[in-house]
Coordinates of N, CA, C and O in Angstrom, one line a residue:
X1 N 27.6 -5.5 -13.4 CA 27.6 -6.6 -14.4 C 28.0 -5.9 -15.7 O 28.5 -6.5 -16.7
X2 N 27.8 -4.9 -15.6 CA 28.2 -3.9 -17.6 C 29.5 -3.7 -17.3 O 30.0 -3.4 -18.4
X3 N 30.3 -3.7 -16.5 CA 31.7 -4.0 -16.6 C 32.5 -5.0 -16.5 O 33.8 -4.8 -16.5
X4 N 31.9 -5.9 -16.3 CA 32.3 -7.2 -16.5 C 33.4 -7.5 -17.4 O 33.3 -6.5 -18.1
X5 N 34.7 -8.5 -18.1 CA 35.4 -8.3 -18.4 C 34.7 -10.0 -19.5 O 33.8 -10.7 -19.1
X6 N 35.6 -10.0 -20.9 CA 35.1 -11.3 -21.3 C 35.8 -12.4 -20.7 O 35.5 -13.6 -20.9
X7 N 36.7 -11.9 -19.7 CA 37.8 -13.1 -19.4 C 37.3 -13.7 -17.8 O 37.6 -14.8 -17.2
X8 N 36.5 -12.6 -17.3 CA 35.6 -12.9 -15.8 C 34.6 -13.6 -16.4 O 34.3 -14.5 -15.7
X9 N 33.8 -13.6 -17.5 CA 33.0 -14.2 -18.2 C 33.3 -15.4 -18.0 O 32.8 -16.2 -17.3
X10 N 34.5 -15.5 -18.9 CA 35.1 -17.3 -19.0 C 35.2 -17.9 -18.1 O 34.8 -19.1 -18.0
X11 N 36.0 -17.0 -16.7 CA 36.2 -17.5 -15.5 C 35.2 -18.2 -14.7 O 35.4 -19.4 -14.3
X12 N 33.8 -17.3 -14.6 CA 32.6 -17.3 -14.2 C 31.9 -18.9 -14.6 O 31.7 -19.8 -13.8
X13 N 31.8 -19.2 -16.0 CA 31.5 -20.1 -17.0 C 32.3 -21.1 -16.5 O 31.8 -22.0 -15.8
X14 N 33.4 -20.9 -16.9 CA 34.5 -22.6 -16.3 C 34.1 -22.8 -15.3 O 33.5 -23.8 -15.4
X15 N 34.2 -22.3 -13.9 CA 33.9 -22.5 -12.7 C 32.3 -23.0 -12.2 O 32.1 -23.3 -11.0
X16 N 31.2 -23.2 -13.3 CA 30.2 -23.7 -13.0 C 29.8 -25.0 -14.6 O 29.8 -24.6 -15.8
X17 N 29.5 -26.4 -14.0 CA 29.6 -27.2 -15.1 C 28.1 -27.1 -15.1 O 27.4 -27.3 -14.2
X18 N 27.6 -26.6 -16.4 CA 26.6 -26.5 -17.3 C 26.9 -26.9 -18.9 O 28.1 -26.9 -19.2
X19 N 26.3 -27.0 -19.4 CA 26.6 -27.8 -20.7 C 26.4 -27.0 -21.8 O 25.3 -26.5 -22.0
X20 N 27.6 -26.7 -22.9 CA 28.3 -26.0 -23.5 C 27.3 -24.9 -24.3 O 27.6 -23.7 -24.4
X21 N 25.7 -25.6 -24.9 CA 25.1 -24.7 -25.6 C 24.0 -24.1 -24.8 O 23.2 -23.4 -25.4
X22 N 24.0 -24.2 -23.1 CA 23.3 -23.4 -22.3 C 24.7 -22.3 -21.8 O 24.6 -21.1 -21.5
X23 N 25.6 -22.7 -21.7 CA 26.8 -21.4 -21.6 C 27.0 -20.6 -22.6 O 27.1 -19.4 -22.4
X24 N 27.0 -21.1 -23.9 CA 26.7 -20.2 -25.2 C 26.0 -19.2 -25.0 O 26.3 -18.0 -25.2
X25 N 24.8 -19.8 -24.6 CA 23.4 -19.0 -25.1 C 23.9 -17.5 -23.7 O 24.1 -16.3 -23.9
X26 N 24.0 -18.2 -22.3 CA 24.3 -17.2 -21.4 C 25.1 -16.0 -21.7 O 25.0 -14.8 -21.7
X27 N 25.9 -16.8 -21.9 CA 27.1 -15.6 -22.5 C 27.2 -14.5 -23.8 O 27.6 -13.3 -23.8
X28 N 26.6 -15.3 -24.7 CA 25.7 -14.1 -25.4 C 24.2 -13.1 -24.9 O 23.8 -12.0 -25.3
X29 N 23.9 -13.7 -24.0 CA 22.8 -13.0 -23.6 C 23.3 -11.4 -22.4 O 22.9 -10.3 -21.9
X30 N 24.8 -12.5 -22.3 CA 25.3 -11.6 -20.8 C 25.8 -10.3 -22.2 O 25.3 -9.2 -22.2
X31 N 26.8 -10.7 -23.0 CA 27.1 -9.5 -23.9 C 26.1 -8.7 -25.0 O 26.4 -7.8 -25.8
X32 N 24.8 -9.4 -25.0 CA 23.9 -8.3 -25.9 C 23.3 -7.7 -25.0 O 22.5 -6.9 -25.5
X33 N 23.3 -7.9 -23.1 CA 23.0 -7.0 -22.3 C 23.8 -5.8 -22.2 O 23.5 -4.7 -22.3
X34 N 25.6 -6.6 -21.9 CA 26.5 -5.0 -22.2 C 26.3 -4.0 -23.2 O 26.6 -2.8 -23.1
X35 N 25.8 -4.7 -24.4 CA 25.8 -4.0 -25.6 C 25.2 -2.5 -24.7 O 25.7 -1.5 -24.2
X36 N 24.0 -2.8 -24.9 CA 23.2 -1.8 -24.5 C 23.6 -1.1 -23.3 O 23.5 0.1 -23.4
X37 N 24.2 -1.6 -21.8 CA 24.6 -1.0 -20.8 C 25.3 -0.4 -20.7 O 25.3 0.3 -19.7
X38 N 26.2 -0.3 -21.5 CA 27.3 0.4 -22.3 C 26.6 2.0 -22.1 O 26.7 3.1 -21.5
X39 N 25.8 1.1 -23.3 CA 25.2 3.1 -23.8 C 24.5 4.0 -22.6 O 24.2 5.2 -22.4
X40 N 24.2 2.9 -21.9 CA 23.3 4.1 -20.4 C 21.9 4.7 -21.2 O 21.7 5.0 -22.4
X41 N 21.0 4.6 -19.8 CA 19.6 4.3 -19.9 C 18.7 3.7 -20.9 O 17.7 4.2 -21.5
X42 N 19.6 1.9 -20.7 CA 18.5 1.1 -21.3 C 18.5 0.1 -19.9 O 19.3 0.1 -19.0
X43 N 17.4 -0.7 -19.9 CA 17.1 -1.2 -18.1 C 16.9 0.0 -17.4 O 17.3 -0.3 -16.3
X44 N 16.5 1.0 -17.4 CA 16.2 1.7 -16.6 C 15.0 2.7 -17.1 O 14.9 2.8 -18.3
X45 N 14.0 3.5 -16.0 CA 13.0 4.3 -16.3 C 13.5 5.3 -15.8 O 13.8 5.4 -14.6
X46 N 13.7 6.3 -16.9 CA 14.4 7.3 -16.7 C 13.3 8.6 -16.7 O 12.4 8.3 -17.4
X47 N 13.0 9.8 -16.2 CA 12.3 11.2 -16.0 C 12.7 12.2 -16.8 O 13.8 12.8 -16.6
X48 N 11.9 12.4 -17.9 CA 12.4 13.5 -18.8 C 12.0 14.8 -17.7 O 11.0 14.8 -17.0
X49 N 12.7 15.7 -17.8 CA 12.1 17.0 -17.2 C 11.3 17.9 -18.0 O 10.2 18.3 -17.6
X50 N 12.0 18.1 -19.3 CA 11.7 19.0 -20.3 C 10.8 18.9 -21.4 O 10.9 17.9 -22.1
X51 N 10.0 19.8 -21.6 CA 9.3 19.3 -23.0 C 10.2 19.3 -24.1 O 9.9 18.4 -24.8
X52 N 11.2 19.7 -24.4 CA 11.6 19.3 -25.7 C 12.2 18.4 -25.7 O 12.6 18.1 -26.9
X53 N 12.4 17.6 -24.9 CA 13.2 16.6 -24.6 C 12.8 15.5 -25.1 O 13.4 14.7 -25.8
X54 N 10.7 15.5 -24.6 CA 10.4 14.3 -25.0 C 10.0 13.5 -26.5 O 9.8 12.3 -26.8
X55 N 10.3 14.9 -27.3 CA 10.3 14.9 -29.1 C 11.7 14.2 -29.0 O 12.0 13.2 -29.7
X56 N 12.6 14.8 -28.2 CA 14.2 14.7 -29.1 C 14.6 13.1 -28.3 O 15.8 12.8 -28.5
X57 N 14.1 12.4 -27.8 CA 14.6 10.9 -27.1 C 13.7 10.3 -27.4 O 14.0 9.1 -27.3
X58 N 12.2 10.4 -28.1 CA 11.4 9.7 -29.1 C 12.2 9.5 -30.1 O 12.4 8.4 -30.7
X59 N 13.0 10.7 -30.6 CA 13.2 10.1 -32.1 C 14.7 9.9 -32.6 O 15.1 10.1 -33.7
X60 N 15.4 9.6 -31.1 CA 16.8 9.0 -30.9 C 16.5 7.7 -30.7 O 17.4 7.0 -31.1
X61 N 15.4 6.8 -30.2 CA 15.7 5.8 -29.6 C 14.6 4.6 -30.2 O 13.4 4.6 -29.9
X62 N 15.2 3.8 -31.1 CA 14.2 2.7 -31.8 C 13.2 2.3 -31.2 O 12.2 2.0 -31.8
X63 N 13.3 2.2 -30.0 CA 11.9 1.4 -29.6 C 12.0 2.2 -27.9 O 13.0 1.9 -27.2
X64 N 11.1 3.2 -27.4 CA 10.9 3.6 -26.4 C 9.4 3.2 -26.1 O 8.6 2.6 -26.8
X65 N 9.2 3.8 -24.8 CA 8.1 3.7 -23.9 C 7.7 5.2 -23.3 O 8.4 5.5 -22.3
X66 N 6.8 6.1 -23.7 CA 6.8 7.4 -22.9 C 5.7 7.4 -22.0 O 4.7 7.1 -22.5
X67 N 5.6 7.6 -20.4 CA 4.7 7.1 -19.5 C 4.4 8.7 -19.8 O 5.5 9.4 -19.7
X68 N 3.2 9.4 -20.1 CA 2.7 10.8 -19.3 C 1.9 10.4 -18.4 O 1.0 9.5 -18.4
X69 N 2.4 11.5 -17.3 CA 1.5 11.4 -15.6 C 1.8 12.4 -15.3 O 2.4 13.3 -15.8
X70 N 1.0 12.3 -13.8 CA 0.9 13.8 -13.2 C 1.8 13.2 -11.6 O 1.8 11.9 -11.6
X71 N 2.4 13.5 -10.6 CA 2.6 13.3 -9.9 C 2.0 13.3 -8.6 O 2.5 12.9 -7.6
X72 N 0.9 13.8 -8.8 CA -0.2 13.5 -7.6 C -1.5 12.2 -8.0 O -2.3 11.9 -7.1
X73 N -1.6 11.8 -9.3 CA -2.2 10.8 -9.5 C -1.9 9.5 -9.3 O -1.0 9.0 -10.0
X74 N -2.6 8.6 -8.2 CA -2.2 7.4 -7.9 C -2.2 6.3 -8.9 O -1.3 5.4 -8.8
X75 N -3.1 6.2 -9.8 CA -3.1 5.5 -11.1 C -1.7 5.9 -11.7 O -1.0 5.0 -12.1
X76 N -1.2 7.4 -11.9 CA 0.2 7.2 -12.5 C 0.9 6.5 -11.8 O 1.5 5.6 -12.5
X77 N 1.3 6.5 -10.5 CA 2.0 6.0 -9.3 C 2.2 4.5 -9.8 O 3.3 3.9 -10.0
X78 N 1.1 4.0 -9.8 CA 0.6 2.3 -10.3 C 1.2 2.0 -11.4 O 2.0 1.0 -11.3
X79 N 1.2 2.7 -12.7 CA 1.7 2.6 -14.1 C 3.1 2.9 -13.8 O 3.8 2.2 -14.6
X80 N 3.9 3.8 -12.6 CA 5.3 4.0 -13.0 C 6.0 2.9 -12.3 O 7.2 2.7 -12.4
X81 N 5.2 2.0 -11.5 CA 6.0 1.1 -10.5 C 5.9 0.0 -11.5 O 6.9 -0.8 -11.3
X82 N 5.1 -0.5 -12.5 CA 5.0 -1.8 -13.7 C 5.6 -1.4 -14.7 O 5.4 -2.0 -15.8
X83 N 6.3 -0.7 -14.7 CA 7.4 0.1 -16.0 C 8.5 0.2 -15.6 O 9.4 -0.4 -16.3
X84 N 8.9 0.8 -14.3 CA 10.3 0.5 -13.7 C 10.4 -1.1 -13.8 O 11.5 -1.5 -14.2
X85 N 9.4 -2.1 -13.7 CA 9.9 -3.5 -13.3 C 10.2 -4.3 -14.7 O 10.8 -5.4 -14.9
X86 N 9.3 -3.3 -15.9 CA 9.5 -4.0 -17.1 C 10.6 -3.5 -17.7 O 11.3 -4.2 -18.3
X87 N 11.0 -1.9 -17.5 CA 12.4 -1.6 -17.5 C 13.7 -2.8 -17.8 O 14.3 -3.4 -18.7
X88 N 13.8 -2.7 -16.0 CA 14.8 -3.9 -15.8 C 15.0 -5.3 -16.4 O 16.0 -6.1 -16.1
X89 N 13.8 -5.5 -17.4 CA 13.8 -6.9 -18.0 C 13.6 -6.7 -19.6 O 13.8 -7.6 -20.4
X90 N 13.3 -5.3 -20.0 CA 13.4 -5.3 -21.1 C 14.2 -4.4 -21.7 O 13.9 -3.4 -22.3
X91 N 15.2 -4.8 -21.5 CA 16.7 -3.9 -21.4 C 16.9 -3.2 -23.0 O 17.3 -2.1 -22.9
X92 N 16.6 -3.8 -24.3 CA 16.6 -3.4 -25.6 C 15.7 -1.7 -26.2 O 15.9 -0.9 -27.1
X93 N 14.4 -1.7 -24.6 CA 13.8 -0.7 -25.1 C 14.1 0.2 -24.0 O 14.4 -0.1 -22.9
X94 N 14.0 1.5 -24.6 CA 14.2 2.8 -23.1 C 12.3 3.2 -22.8 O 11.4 3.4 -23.5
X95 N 12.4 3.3 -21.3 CA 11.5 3.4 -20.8 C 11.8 4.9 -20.3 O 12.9 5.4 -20.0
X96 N 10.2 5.7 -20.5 CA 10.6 7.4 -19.8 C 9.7 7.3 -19.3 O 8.9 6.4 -19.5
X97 N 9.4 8.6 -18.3 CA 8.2 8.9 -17.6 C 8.0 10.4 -17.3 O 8.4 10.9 -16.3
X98 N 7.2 11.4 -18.4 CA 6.8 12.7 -18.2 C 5.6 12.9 -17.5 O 4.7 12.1 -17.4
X99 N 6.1 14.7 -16.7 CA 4.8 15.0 -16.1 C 4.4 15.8 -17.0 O 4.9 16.9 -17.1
X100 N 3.0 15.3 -17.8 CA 2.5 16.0 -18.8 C 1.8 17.4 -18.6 O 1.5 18.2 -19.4
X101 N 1.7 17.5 -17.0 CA 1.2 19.1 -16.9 C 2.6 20.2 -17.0 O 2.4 21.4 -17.2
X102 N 4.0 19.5 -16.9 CA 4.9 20.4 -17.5 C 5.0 20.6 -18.9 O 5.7 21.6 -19.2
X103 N 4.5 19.8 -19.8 CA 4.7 20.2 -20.8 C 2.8 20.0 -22.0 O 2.7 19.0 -22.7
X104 N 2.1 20.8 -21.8 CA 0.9 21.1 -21.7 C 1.4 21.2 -23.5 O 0.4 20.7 -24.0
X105 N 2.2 21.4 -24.4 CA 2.3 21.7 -26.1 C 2.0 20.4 -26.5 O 0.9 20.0 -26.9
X106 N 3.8 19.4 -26.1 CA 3.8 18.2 -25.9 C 2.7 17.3 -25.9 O 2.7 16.3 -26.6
X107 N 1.6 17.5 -25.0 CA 0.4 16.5 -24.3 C -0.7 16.9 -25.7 O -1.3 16.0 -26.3
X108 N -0.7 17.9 -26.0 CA -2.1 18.8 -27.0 C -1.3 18.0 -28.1 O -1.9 17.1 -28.7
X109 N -0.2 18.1 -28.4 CA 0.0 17.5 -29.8 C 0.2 16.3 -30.2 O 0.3 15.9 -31.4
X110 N 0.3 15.6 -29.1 CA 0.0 13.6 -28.9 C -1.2 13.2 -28.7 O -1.4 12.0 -28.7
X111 N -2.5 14.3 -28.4 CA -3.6 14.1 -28.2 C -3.5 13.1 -27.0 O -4.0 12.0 -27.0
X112 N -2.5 13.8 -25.5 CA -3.0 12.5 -24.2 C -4.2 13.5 -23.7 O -4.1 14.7 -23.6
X113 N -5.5 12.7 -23.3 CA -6.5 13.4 -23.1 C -6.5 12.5 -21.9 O -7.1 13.3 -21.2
X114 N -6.3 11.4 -21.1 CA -6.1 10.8 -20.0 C -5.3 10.7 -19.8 O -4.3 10.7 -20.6
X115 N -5.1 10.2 -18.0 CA -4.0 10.0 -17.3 C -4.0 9.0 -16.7 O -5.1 8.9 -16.0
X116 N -3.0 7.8 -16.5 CA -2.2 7.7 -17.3 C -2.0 7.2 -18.5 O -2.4 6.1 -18.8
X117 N -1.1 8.0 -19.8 CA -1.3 7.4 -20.7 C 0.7 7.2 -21.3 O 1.7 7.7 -20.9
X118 N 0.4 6.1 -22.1 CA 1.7 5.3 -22.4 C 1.8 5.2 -23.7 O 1.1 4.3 -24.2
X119 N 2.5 5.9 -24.3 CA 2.8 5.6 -25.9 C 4.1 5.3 -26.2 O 5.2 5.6 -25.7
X120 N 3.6 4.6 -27.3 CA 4.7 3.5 -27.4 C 5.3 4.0 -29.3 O 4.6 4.1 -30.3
X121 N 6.5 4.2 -29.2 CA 6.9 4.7 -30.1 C 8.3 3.5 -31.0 O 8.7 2.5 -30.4
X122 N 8.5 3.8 -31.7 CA 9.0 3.1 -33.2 C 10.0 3.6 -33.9 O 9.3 3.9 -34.8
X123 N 11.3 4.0 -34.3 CA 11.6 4.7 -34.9 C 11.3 6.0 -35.0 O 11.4 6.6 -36.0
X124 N 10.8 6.4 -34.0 CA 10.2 7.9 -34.0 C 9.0 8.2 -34.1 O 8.7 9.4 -33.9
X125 N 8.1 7.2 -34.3 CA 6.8 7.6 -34.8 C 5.6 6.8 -33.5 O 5.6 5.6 -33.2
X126 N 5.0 7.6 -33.2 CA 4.2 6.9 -32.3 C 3.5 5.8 -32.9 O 3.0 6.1 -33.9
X127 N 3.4 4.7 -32.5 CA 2.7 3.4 -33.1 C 1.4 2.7 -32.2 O 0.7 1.8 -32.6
X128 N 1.3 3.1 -31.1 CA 0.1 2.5 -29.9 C 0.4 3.5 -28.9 O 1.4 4.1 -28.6
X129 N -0.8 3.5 -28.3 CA -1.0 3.9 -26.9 C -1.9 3.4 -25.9 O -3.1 3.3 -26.2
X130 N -1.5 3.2 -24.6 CA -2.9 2.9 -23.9 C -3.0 4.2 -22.6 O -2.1 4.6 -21.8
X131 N -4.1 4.6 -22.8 CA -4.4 5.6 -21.8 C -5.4 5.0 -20.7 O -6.2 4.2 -21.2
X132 N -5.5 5.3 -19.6 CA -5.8 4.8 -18.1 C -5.9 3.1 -18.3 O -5.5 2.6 -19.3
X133 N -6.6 2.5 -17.3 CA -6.6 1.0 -17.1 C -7.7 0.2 -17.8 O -7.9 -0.9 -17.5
X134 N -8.4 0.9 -19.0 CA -9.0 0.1 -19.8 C -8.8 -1.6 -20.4 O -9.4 -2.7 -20.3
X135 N -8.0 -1.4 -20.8 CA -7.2 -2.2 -21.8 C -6.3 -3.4 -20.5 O -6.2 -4.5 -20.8
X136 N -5.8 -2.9 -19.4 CA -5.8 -3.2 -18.2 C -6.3 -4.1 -17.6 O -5.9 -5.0 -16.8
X137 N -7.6 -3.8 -17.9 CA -8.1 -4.9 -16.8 C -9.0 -4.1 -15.9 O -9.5 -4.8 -15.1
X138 N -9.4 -2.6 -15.9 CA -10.0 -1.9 -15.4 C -10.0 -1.6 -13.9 O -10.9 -1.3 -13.1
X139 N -8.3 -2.0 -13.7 CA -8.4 -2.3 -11.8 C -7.3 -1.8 -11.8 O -6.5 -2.0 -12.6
X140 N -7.2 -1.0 -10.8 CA -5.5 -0.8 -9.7 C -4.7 -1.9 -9.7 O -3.5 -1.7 -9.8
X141 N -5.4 -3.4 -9.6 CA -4.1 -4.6 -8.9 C -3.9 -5.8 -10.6 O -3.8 -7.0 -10.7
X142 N -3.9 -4.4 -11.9 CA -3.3 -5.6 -12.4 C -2.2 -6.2 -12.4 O -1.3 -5.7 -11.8
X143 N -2.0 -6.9 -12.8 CA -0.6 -7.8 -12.9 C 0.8 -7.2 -14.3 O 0.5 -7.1 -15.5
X144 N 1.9 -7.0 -13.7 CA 2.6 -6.4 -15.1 C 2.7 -7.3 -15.7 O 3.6 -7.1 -16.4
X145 N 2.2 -8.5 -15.9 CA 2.3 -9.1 -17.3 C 1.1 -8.7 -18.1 O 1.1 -8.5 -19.3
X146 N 0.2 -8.7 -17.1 CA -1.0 -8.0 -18.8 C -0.4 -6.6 -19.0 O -1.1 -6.1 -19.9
X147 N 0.5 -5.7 -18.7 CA 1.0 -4.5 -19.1 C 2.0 -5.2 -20.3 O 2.2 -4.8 -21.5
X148 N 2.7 -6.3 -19.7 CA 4.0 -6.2 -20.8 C 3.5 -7.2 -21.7 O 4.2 -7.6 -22.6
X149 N 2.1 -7.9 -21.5 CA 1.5 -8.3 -23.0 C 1.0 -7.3 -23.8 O 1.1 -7.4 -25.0
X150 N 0.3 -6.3 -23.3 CA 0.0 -5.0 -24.3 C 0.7 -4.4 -24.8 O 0.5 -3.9 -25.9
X151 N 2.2 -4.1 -24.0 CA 3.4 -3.9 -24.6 C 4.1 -4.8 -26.3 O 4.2 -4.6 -27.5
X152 N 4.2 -5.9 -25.4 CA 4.8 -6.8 -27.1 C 3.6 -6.5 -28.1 O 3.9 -6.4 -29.3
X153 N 2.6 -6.4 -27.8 CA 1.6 -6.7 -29.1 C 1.8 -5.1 -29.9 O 1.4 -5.0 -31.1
X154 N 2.4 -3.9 -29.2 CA 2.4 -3.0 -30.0 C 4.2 -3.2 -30.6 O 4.8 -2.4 -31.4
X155 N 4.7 -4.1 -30.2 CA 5.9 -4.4 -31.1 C 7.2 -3.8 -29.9 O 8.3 -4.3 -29.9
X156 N 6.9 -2.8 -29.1 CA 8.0 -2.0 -28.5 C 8.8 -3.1 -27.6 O 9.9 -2.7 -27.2
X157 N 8.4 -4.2 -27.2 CA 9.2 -5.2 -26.4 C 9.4 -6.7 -26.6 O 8.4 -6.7 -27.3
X158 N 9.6 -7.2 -26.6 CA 9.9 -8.5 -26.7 C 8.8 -9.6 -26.3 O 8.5 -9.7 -25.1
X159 N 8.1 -10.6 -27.3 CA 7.2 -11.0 -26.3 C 5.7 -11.3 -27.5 O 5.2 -10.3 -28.1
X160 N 5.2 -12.3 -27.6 CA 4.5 -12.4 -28.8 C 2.6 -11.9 -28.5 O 1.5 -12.2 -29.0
X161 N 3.1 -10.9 -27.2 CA 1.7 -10.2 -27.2 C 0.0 -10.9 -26.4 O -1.2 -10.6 -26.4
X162 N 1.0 -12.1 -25.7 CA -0.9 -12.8 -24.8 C 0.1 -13.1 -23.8 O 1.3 -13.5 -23.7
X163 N -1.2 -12.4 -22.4 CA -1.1 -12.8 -21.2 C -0.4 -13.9 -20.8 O 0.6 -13.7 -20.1
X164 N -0.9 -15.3 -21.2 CA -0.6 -16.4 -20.9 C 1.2 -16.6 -20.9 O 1.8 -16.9 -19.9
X165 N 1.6 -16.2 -22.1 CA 2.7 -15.9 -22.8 C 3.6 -15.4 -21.6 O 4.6 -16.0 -21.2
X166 N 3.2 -14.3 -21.2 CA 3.5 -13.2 -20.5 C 4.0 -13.9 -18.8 O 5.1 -14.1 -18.3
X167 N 2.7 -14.1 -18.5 CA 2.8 -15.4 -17.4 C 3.5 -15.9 -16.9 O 4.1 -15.7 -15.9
X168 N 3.7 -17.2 -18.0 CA 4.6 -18.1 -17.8 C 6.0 -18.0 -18.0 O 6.7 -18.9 -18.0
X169 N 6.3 -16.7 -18.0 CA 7.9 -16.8 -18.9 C 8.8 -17.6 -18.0 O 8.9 -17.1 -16.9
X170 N 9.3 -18.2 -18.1 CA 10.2 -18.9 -17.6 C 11.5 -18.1 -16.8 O 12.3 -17.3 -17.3
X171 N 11.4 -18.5 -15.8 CA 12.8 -17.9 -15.2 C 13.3 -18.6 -14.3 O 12.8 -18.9 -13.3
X172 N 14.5 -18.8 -14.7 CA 16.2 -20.3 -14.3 C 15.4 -21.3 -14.8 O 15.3 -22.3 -14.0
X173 N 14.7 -21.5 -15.9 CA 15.0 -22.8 -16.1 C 12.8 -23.3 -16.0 O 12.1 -23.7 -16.9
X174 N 12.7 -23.0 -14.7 CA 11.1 -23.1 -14.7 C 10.1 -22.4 -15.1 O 10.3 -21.2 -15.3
X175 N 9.0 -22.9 -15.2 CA 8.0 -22.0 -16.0 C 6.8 -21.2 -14.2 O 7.0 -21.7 -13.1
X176 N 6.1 -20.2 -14.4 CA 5.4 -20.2 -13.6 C 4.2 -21.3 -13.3 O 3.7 -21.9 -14.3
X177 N 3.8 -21.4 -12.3 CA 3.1 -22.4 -11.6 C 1.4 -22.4 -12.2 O 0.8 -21.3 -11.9
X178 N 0.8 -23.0 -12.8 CA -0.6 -23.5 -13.1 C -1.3 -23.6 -12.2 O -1.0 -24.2 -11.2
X179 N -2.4 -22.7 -12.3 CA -4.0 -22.8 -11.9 C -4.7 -23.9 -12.2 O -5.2 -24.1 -13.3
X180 N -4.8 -24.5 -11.3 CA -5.8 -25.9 -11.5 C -7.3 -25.8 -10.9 O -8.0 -26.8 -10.7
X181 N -7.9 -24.2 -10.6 CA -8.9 -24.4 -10.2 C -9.8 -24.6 -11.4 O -10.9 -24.2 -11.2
X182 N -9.7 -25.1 -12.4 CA -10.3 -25.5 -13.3 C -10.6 -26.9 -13.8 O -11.1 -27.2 -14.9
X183 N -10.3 -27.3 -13.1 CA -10.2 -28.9 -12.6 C -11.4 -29.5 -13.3 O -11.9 -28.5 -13.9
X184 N -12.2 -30.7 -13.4 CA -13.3 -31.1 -13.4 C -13.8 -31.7 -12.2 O -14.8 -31.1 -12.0
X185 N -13.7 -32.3 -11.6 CA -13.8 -32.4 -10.4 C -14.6 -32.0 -9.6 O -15.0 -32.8 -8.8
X186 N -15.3 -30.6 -9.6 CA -16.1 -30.3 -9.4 C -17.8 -30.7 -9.2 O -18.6 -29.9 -8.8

């Protein structure tokens, strides 16, 4: 799709009747995705190897995500599979994922004292972090929307920061499905 042409665009667009200011909006949405795809590793969770690396792509990249983990921790495992998926949907921010026992300076000077921890950076400057599943929900089977509501609320993604929010987002058109076990009825 990042090479897509504006004239396959048009093609694409003419060939499906939708109504002019929901093609608008698509087609802008399709070219401020190229913007970014262009440049390579945004939509994607990319593995820093290096410690110096993880200073020098913090403070290249306006709005990142740094996962530190260990590779034998299952909780990291958990945290890297809800980051790859927020990755792909929040194409504006770059997502990384260090193994903080390679870089043991790095870890001492961000103060990660748990695993896994996720900081969330700004223009260079670290601005939030959440370390293990506190904040979470305190369970293995949360849902990446309460990840990517704690996300917006530190500003690094898109998204006005509540669950509910998070939830429902709408995708093609429908919202997700309501819990009615709340019924009165009872």
């Amino acid at each position: 799709m990042a090479n897509t042409t504006e004239e396959d665009l048009d093609d694409l667009f003419d060939d499906i009747d939708i109504p002019a200011d929901i093609r608008d909006a698509r087609y802008a949405a399709v070219k401020d995705y190229q913007k970014y795809a262009n440049q390579g590793g945004y939509g994607e969770y990319t593995v820093i190897e290096e410690e110096g690396e993880v200073l020098k792509k913090t403070a290249e990249s306006p709005l990142c995500v740094v996962h530190f983990m260990h590779p034998d921790f299952r909780r990291c495992d958990i945290m890297t599979a809800h980051l790859k998926k927020l990755a792909q949907q929040h194409f504006r921010t770059r997502f990384y994922g260090f193994n903080a026992d390679k870089g043991r300076w790095v870890s001492a000077k961000l103060k990660i004292r748990t695993l896994p921890a996720v900081l969330c950076f700004k223009d260079g400057v670290c601005k939030d972090r959440i370390q293990g599943f506190d904040e979470l929900g305190n369970t293995d089977q949360f849902p990446t929307s309460v990840l990517e509501a704690r996300l917006a609320q530190s500003g690094v993604i898109a998204g006005d920061g509540t669950v509910q929010a998070a939830a429902s987002t709408k995708i093609f058109g429908f919202a997700g499905k309501k819990d009615d076990s709340d019924s009165d009825s009872d």
